[in-house]
């Protein structure tokens, strides 16, 4: 049976992200990123194209590794200014019926009790169409903003394990099913005997009742974006979908196998984790027209902003290199998987500074395809069949035209080839991704051990 390709529109509540500067194109609407109708229009476009979700990246600091300054990022509008992505989700949900929403939140700096409440609220307001992309944070500027010291890479994941323990207790353990009785006749909204206090010690001491009644999914659908060895182990334990950004199919296949193995090692099935890869798609009715759009992207993309962005991702200042010098592998506490992809899994082609600055196919970065609908579909299908990935995060280009072209040109051809759905599946985010399951996390997921078994009728309940 051929695999249907899943897709997310990859966005951020900022003027631009992966390709800085494209907000300045005359046909771009990205300068209106801080207007609500911008997000409502995006959601409606995505749902018309049967896009699975809008995946919202986020960052709590500013990229200031390049030249030791944030100036290049500020000028380029690259992930800065940046608004809170959670705030735009209810408006998008109200304008759609099936589109799902993935939103990034940081386990190193966000207080878990407050974040659990926000996600439960979003899960209620979206009817279960929300997911959490768990990140541990790479920006030293975020640590300074929060008044703490930066945490080493692997230690961030150790912290995240303890963080998840409290989140699962709040979502899965505090309320029994049916505790919110809503009994108007007796004037009882919540049965106190069926709501339980959560108590934890250690890094995240907490003594509280989860303030929200159980939402449709209880625990939101879980994404993880880590592809390092430690990040992959975390994903194998917690994630239901993983997000990576690589350009080499052989490397992608290795990472997909790594996620599957990590899931099995955690006591889950190999197919418990959907894997998405980032991809830049430039499509038009003909290849020549697509190349013209690519040239426009190249003209308006901000080279220095792109260098500043990647400097932060890999944790080294790229301004120290000459224009034609290849970058070297340097160990850091930033995105180790990105650094590895650009220096060790780059198809044997060294990545030069001029390559990083320009809008083009970049060895070690995300996948990249330019062409007619037939050419683009051929490449998407090749990626899925060769690597085992489940879908793509569609990187922003000149919007809304880029996403609109994908939905109008690529989606219909993928449907004709039997590789894309013709209608949305019903249910929550989790049910759309795993139609054989239900709205709750499956029994083999670590969170299931937190579920409370109701006490037999007549027996006292420990509180």
Coordinates of C-alpha atoms in Angstrom, one line a residue:
X1 CA 0.0 0.0 0.0
X2 CA 1.4 3.4 -1.0
X3 CA 2.0 5.9 1.8
X4 CA -0.1 9.1 1.7
X5 CA 2.2 12.1 2.2
X6 CA 1.6 14.4 5.2
X7 CA 2.3 18.1 5.1
X8 CA 2.6 21.0 7.5
X9 CA 3.0 24.7 6.6
X10 CA 6.1 25.7 8.6
X11 CA 5.7 29.2 10.0
X12 CA 6.7 31.5 12.8
X13 CA 5.1 34.6 14.3
X14 CA 7.8 36.7 12.7
X15 CA 8.4 38.4 9.3
X16 CA 10.6 35.5 8.1
X17 CA 12.5 32.5 9.4
X18 CA 14.4 29.9 7.3
X19 CA 15.0 32.3 4.4
X20 CA 15.4 35.8 5.8
X21 CA 14.5 38.8 3.9
X22 CA 11.7 37.4 1.7
X23 CA 9.2 39.6 3.6
X24 CA 10.5 42.4 1.5
X25 CA 9.3 40.9 -1.8
X26 CA 6.5 43.1 -3.4
X27 CA 4.1 40.1 -3.4
X28 CA 4.9 39.0 0.2
X29 CA 2.3 39.6 2.9
X30 CA 4.7 38.7 5.7
X31 CA 5.0 42.3 6.9
X32 CA 1.5 41.7 8.3
X33 CA 2.6 38.9 10.5
X34 CA 1.3 40.8 13.5
X35 CA -2.3 41.1 12.1
X36 CA -4.9 38.6 13.0
X37 CA -6.4 38.3 9.5
X38 CA -2.9 37.3 8.2
X39 CA -3.2 34.1 10.3
X40 CA -6.8 33.5 9.5
X41 CA -6.1 33.8 5.8
X42 CA -3.2 31.4 6.2
X43 CA -5.3 28.9 8.0
X44 CA -8.0 29.0 5.4
X45 CA -5.5 28.6 2.5
X46 CA -4.0 25.6 4.3
X47 CA -7.3 23.9 4.9
X48 CA -8.4 24.4 1.3
X49 CA -5.3 22.5 0.3
X50 CA -5.9 19.7 2.9
X51 CA -2.6 20.6 4.6
X52 CA -2.5 18.6 7.8
X53 CA -1.3 21.4 10.1
X54 CA 0.4 24.7 10.6
X55 CA 3.7 24.0 12.4
X56 CA 4.7 27.1 14.4
X57 CA 8.3 27.5 15.4
X58 CA 9.4 29.8 18.2
X59 CA 12.4 31.2 20.0
X60 CA 12.6 33.1 23.3
X61 CA 15.8 35.0 22.5
X62 CA 17.5 36.5 19.5
X63 CA 20.2 35.1 17.2
X64 CA 23.3 37.0 18.1
X65 CA 26.2 34.6 17.4
X66 CA 27.1 36.2 14.0
X67 CA 29.7 38.9 14.6
X68 CA 28.7 38.8 18.2
X69 CA 25.7 41.0 17.5
X70 CA 22.0 40.7 16.7
X71 CA 22.2 43.5 14.1
X72 CA 22.1 41.3 10.9
X73 CA 19.1 39.4 12.2
X74 CA 17.2 42.6 13.1
X75 CA 17.8 44.1 9.7
X76 CA 16.8 40.9 7.9
X77 CA 13.6 40.3 10.0
X78 CA 14.9 36.7 10.7
X79 CA 12.9 35.2 13.5
X80 CA 12.8 38.7 15.0
X81 CA 10.7 40.5 15.9
X82 CA 8.7 37.4 17.1
X83 CA 5.3 37.2 18.8
X84 CA 3.9 34.4 21.0
X85 CA 2.7 31.8 18.5
X86 CA 0.1 30.4 20.9
X87 CA -1.9 33.5 20.7
X88 CA -2.9 33.1 17.1
X89 CA -4.1 29.5 17.3
X90 CA -7.6 30.1 18.6
X91 CA -8.4 32.5 15.7
X92 CA -7.1 30.0 13.2
X93 CA -9.1 27.2 14.8
X94 CA -12.3 29.3 14.7
X95 CA -11.8 29.8 11.0
X96 CA -11.3 26.1 10.2
X97 CA -12.7 22.7 11.0
X98 CA -10.0 20.2 10.4
X99 CA -6.7 22.0 10.2
X100 CA -4.3 21.1 13.1
X101 CA -1.8 23.3 14.9
X102 CA 1.7 22.4 16.1
X103 CA 3.2 25.0 18.4
X104 CA 6.7 25.2 19.9
X105 CA 7.2 25.6 23.6
X106 CA 10.5 25.5 25.6
X107 CA 10.9 22.9 28.3
X108 CA 14.0 24.7 29.7
X109 CA 12.4 28.0 30.6
X110 CA 8.6 27.7 30.6
X111 CA 7.1 26.9 34.1
X112 CA 5.5 23.5 33.6
X113 CA 2.4 24.2 35.6
X114 CA 1.5 27.2 33.5
X115 CA 2.4 25.6 30.2
X116 CA 0.2 22.6 31.0
X117 CA -2.8 24.9 31.6
X118 CA -2.2 26.8 28.3
X119 CA -2.0 23.6 26.3
X120 CA -5.2 22.2 27.9
X121 CA -6.9 25.4 27.1
X122 CA -5.8 25.3 23.5
X123 CA -6.8 21.6 23.2
X124 CA -10.3 22.6 24.4
X125 CA -10.6 25.6 22.1
X126 CA -9.4 23.7 19.1
X127 CA -11.5 20.5 19.8
X128 CA -8.3 18.5 20.2
X129 CA -6.4 19.9 17.1
X130 CA -3.3 21.1 18.9
X131 CA 0.2 19.6 19.4
X132 CA 3.2 20.6 21.4
X133 CA 6.6 20.7 19.7
X134 CA 8.9 20.1 22.7
X135 CA 12.2 22.0 22.4
X136 CA 14.9 22.5 24.9
X137 CA 16.3 25.8 23.6
X138 CA 19.6 26.6 21.9
X139 CA 19.9 30.4 22.3
X140 CA 22.3 31.7 24.9
X141 CA 20.4 35.0 24.5
X142 CA 17.3 33.2 25.8
X143 CA 19.2 32.1 28.9
X144 CA 20.4 35.6 29.5
X145 CA 16.9 36.9 29.1
X146 CA 15.6 34.5 31.7
X147 CA 18.4 35.4 34.1
X148 CA 20.0 31.9 34.1
X149 CA 23.2 30.3 32.8
X150 CA 22.9 28.4 29.5
X151 CA 22.5 24.6 29.9
X152 CA 24.6 22.1 28.0
X153 CA 22.9 20.2 25.2
X154 CA 22.5 16.8 26.7
X155 CA 21.7 18.2 30.1
X156 CA 18.7 20.1 28.6
X157 CA 17.2 16.8 27.6
X158 CA 17.8 15.4 31.1
X159 CA 15.9 18.4 32.4
X160 CA 13.2 17.8 29.8
X161 CA 12.6 14.2 31.1
X162 CA 11.8 15.5 34.5
X163 CA 9.7 18.3 33.0
X164 CA 7.6 15.7 31.0
X165 CA 7.0 13.7 34.2
X166 CA 5.2 16.7 35.8
X167 CA 3.3 17.5 32.6
X168 CA 2.0 14.0 32.3
X169 CA 0.9 14.0 35.9
X170 CA -1.1 17.1 35.4
X171 CA -2.7 16.1 32.2
X172 CA -3.2 12.4 32.8
X173 CA -3.4 11.9 36.6
X174 CA -5.0 14.8 38.2
X175 CA -8.6 14.4 36.8
X176 CA -10.5 11.2 36.4
X177 CA -12.7 10.8 33.4
X178 CA -16.1 12.3 34.0
X179 CA -15.0 14.3 37.0
X180 CA -16.6 17.4 35.5
X181 CA -20.2 16.2 36.0
X182 CA -22.0 19.5 35.0
X183 CA -25.0 18.5 37.1
X184 CA -27.3 21.5 37.0
X185 CA -30.0 19.8 39.1
X186 CA -27.6 19.2 42.0
X187 CA -25.6 22.4 41.3
X188 CA -22.4 20.4 41.1
X189 CA -20.0 21.2 38.4
X190 CA -17.0 19.0 39.5
X191 CA -17.0 15.9 41.7
X192 CA -14.2 16.7 44.2
X193 CA -13.6 13.0 44.9
X194 CA -12.5 12.5 41.3
X195 CA -10.0 15.3 41.1
X196 CA -6.6 14.5 42.6
X197 CA -3.7 16.6 43.8
X198 CA -0.4 16.2 42.0
X199 CA 2.7 16.2 44.2
X200 CA 6.3 16.2 42.8
X201 CA 9.7 17.0 44.2
X202 CA 13.1 17.6 42.6
X203 CA 13.7 20.2 40.0
X204 CA 10.0 20.9 39.5
X205 CA 8.4 20.7 42.9
X206 CA 4.6 21.0 42.6
X207 CA 1.6 20.5 44.8
X208 CA -1.5 21.3 42.8
X209 CA -4.7 20.2 41.1
X210 CA -4.5 20.6 37.3
X211 CA -6.7 23.7 36.9
X212 CA -8.2 22.5 33.6
X213 CA -10.7 19.7 33.2
X214 CA -9.6 17.0 30.8
X215 CA -9.4 18.2 27.2
X216 CA -10.2 16.1 24.1
X217 CA -6.6 14.7 23.9
X218 CA -5.6 15.3 27.6
X219 CA -2.0 15.3 26.6
X220 CA -1.6 17.2 23.3
X221 CA -0.1 15.4 20.4
X222 CA 3.7 15.5 20.9
X223 CA 6.3 16.6 18.5
X224 CA 10.1 16.7 19.0
X225 CA 12.6 18.4 16.8
X226 CA 15.8 16.8 18.1
X227 CA 17.9 14.6 15.8
X228 CA 21.1 14.3 17.9
X229 CA 21.6 11.0 19.6
X230 CA 20.2 12.4 22.9
X231 CA 17.4 14.2 21.1
X232 CA 16.5 11.0 19.3
X233 CA 16.3 9.0 22.5
X234 CA 14.0 11.7 23.9
X235 CA 11.8 11.5 20.8
X236 CA 11.7 7.7 21.0
X237 CA 10.3 7.9 24.5
X238 CA 7.9 10.9 24.1
X239 CA 7.3 12.0 20.6
X240 CA 4.5 11.0 18.3
X241 CA 6.1 12.9 15.4
X242 CA 9.7 14.0 14.9
X243 CA 10.8 17.0 12.8
X244 CA 14.2 17.0 11.1
X245 CA 15.9 19.2 8.4
X246 CA 18.3 17.3 6.1
X247 CA 19.1 17.5 2.4
X248 CA 20.7 14.1 1.9
X249 CA 18.4 11.1 1.4
X250 CA 20.8 8.5 2.8
X251 CA 21.3 10.6 5.9
X252 CA 17.5 11.0 6.2
X253 CA 17.1 7.3 6.0
X254 CA 19.5 6.8 8.8
X255 CA 17.7 9.3 11.0
X256 CA 14.3 7.8 10.3
X257 CA 15.7 4.3 11.2
X258 CA 17.1 5.9 14.4
X259 CA 13.7 7.3 15.4
X260 CA 12.1 4.0 14.7
X261 CA 14.7 2.1 16.8
X262 CA 14.5 4.6 19.6
X263 CA 10.7 4.1 19.8
X264 CA 11.2 0.3 20.0
X265 CA 13.9 0.7 22.7
X266 CA 11.3 2.7 24.6
X267 CA 8.8 -0.2 24.4
X268 CA 6.8 1.2 21.6
X269 CA 6.2 0.1 18.0
X270 CA 8.5 1.2 15.2
X271 CA 5.7 3.1 13.6
X272 CA 4.8 5.1 16.7
X273 CA 6.6 8.1 15.5
X274 CA 5.7 10.0 12.3
X275 CA 8.8 11.7 10.8
X276 CA 8.7 15.0 8.9
X277 CA 11.5 16.6 7.0
X278 CA 11.7 20.3 6.1
X279 CA 11.6 21.1 2.5
X280 CA 11.7 24.3 0.4
X281 CA 9.4 24.0 -2.6
X282 CA 9.2 26.5 -5.5
X283 CA 6.5 25.4 -7.9
X284 CA 4.9 26.9 -11.0
X285 CA 3.0 25.6 -14.0
X286 CA 6.3 25.2 -15.9
X287 CA 9.9 24.7 -14.8
X288 CA 10.9 27.9 -16.4
X289 CA 8.3 29.9 -14.4
X290 CA 9.5 28.1 -11.2
X291 CA 13.1 29.1 -12.0
X292 CA 12.0 32.8 -12.4
X293 CA 10.4 32.6 -8.9
X294 CA 13.6 31.0 -7.6
X295 CA 15.5 33.9 -9.0
X296 CA 13.2 36.4 -7.2
X297 CA 13.7 34.5 -4.0
X298 CA 17.4 34.7 -4.5
X299 CA 17.2 38.4 -5.1
X300 CA 15.2 39.2 -2.0
X301 CA 16.7 36.7 0.4
X302 CA 19.0 38.5 2.8
X303 CA 22.5 36.8 2.6
X304 CA 23.9 38.3 5.8
X305 CA 20.6 37.4 7.6
X306 CA 20.9 33.8 6.4
X307 CA 24.5 33.6 7.7
X308 CA 23.4 35.0 11.0
X309 CA 20.5 32.5 11.2
X310 CA 22.7 29.5 10.6
X311 CA 25.5 30.8 12.9
X312 CA 23.0 30.5 15.7
X313 CA 21.8 27.1 14.6
X314 CA 25.2 25.5 14.6
X315 CA 26.7 27.6 17.4
X316 CA 29.6 29.2 15.5
X317 CA 30.2 32.6 14.1
X318 CA 30.3 32.2 10.3
X319 CA 31.7 35.8 9.8
X320 CA 35.1 34.4 10.6
X321 CA 35.2 32.5 7.3
X322 CA 36.1 33.7 3.9
X323 CA 33.4 33.8 1.2
X324 CA 34.6 30.6 -0.5
X325 CA 35.8 28.7 2.6
X326 CA 33.9 25.6 3.7
X327 CA 32.6 25.5 7.2
X328 CA 34.1 23.2 9.7
X329 CA 32.5 20.9 12.3
X330 CA 32.6 22.5 15.7
X331 CA 31.1 20.9 18.8
X332 CA 28.7 23.2 20.5
X333 CA 25.5 23.3 22.6
X334 CA 23.4 24.4 19.6
X335 CA 21.8 22.2 17.0
X336 CA 24.3 19.3 16.8
X337 CA 22.3 17.5 14.1
X338 CA 22.4 20.6 11.8
X339 CA 26.2 20.9 12.3
X340 CA 26.6 17.2 11.5
X341 CA 24.4 17.4 8.4
X342 CA 26.4 20.3 7.0
X343 CA 29.8 19.0 7.6
X344 CA 29.6 15.2 7.8
X345 CA 26.4 14.2 5.9
X346 CA 26.6 16.7 3.0
X347 CA 27.0 14.3 0.1
X348 CA 30.7 14.9 -0.1
X349 CA 30.2 18.5 -1.2
X350 CA 31.7 21.1 1.2
X351 CA 29.4 23.8 2.3
X352 CA 30.9 27.2 1.6
X353 CA 29.9 30.5 3.1
X354 CA 28.5 31.8 -0.2
X355 CA 26.3 28.7 -0.4
X356 CA 24.8 29.5 3.0
X357 CA 24.2 33.1 2.2
X358 CA 22.3 32.4 -1.1
X359 CA 18.8 31.1 -1.7
X360 CA 19.6 27.6 -3.2
X361 CA 19.9 23.9 -2.5
X362 CA 22.2 23.7 0.5
X363 CA 24.0 20.5 1.3
X364 CA 23.2 19.7 4.9
X365 CA 20.2 21.9 5.2
X366 CA 16.6 21.0 4.3
X367 CA 15.5 19.3 1.1
X368 CA 15.0 21.7 -1.8
X369 CA 13.0 21.3 -5.1
X370 CA 12.2 23.7 -7.9
X371 CA 10.1 22.9 -10.9
X372 CA 6.7 22.0 -12.4
X373 CA 4.1 20.2 -10.5
X374 CA 5.2 16.9 -12.1
X375 CA 8.8 17.5 -11.1
X376 CA 8.0 18.5 -7.6
X377 CA 5.7 15.5 -7.1
X378 CA 8.3 13.2 -8.4
X379 CA 10.8 14.5 -5.9
X380 CA 8.4 14.4 -2.9
X381 CA 7.5 10.8 -3.7
X382 CA 11.1 9.9 -4.1
X383 CA 11.9 11.4 -0.7
X384 CA 9.1 9.4 1.0
X385 CA 9.9 6.1 -0.7
X386 CA 13.7 6.3 -0.4
X387 CA 13.9 7.5 3.2
X388 CA 10.7 6.3 5.0
X389 CA 9.7 9.7 6.1
X390 CA 5.9 10.4 6.5
X391 CA 5.7 13.9 5.3
X392 CA 7.2 17.4 5.0
X393 CA 7.3 20.7 6.8
X394 CA 6.9 23.2 3.9
X395 CA 9.3 26.1 4.4
X396 CA 8.1 29.6 3.8
X397 CA 9.1 31.4 0.7
X398 CA 7.2 34.3 -0.8
X399 CA 3.9 34.1 1.0
X400 CA 1.0 33.6 0.6
X401 CA 1.9 32.7 -3.0
X402 CA 4.2 29.9 -2.1
X403 CA 1.7 27.9 -0.1
X404 CA -1.1 28.7 -2.4
X405 CA 0.9 27.4 -5.4
X406 CA 1.6 24.2 -3.5
X407 CA -2.1 23.6 -2.7
X408 CA -3.3 24.5 -6.2
X409 CA -0.6 22.7 -8.3
X410 CA 1.1 20.0 -6.2
X411 CA -1.8 18.7 -4.1
X412 CA -4.1 17.8 -7.0
X413 CA -1.3 15.8 -8.8
X414 CA -0.4 14.0 -5.6
X415 CA -4.0 13.1 -5.2
X416 CA -4.2 11.8 -8.8
X417 CA -1.2 9.6 -8.0
X418 CA -2.9 8.3 -4.9
X419 CA -0.3 9.8 -2.6
X420 CA -2.4 12.5 -0.9
X421 CA -5.7 12.4 1.0
X422 CA -8.8 13.7 -0.8
X423 CA -10.5 14.6 2.5
X424 CA -9.6 15.1 6.1
X425 CA -10.0 12.2 8.6
X426 CA -12.3 13.0 11.5
X427 CA -11.3 13.6 15.1
X428 CA -8.4 15.1 17.0
X429 CA -4.9 15.7 15.9
X430 CA -3.9 12.3 17.2
X431 CA -6.7 10.5 15.5
X432 CA -5.9 12.2 12.2
X433 CA -2.3 11.1 12.4
X434 CA -3.1 7.6 13.8
X435 CA -6.6 6.8 12.6
X436 CA -6.5 3.3 14.2
X437 CA -6.2 4.8 17.6
X438 CA -8.2 7.2 19.8
X439 CA -7.8 10.7 21.1
X440 CA -5.7 9.6 24.0
X441 CA -2.1 8.5 24.0
X442 CA -1.8 4.8 23.3
X443 CA -1.1 2.2 26.0
X444 CA 2.5 1.7 25.0
X445 CA 3.4 5.4 25.5
X446 CA 5.2 6.4 28.7
X447 CA 2.4 8.8 29.7
X448 CA -0.1 5.9 29.9
X449 CA 1.5 4.8 33.2
X450 CA 0.3 8.0 34.8
X451 CA -3.4 7.3 34.2
X452 CA -5.4 6.9 37.3
X453 CA -7.5 3.8 37.7
X454 CA -10.8 4.8 39.3
X455 CA -11.4 3.4 42.7
X456 CA -14.3 0.8 43.0
X457 CA -17.6 2.3 44.0
X458 CA -17.8 2.7 47.8
X459 CA -14.1 2.7 48.5
X460 CA -12.3 5.8 49.7
X461 CA -10.2 7.7 47.2
X462 CA -6.7 8.7 48.2
X463 CA -6.2 12.4 47.7

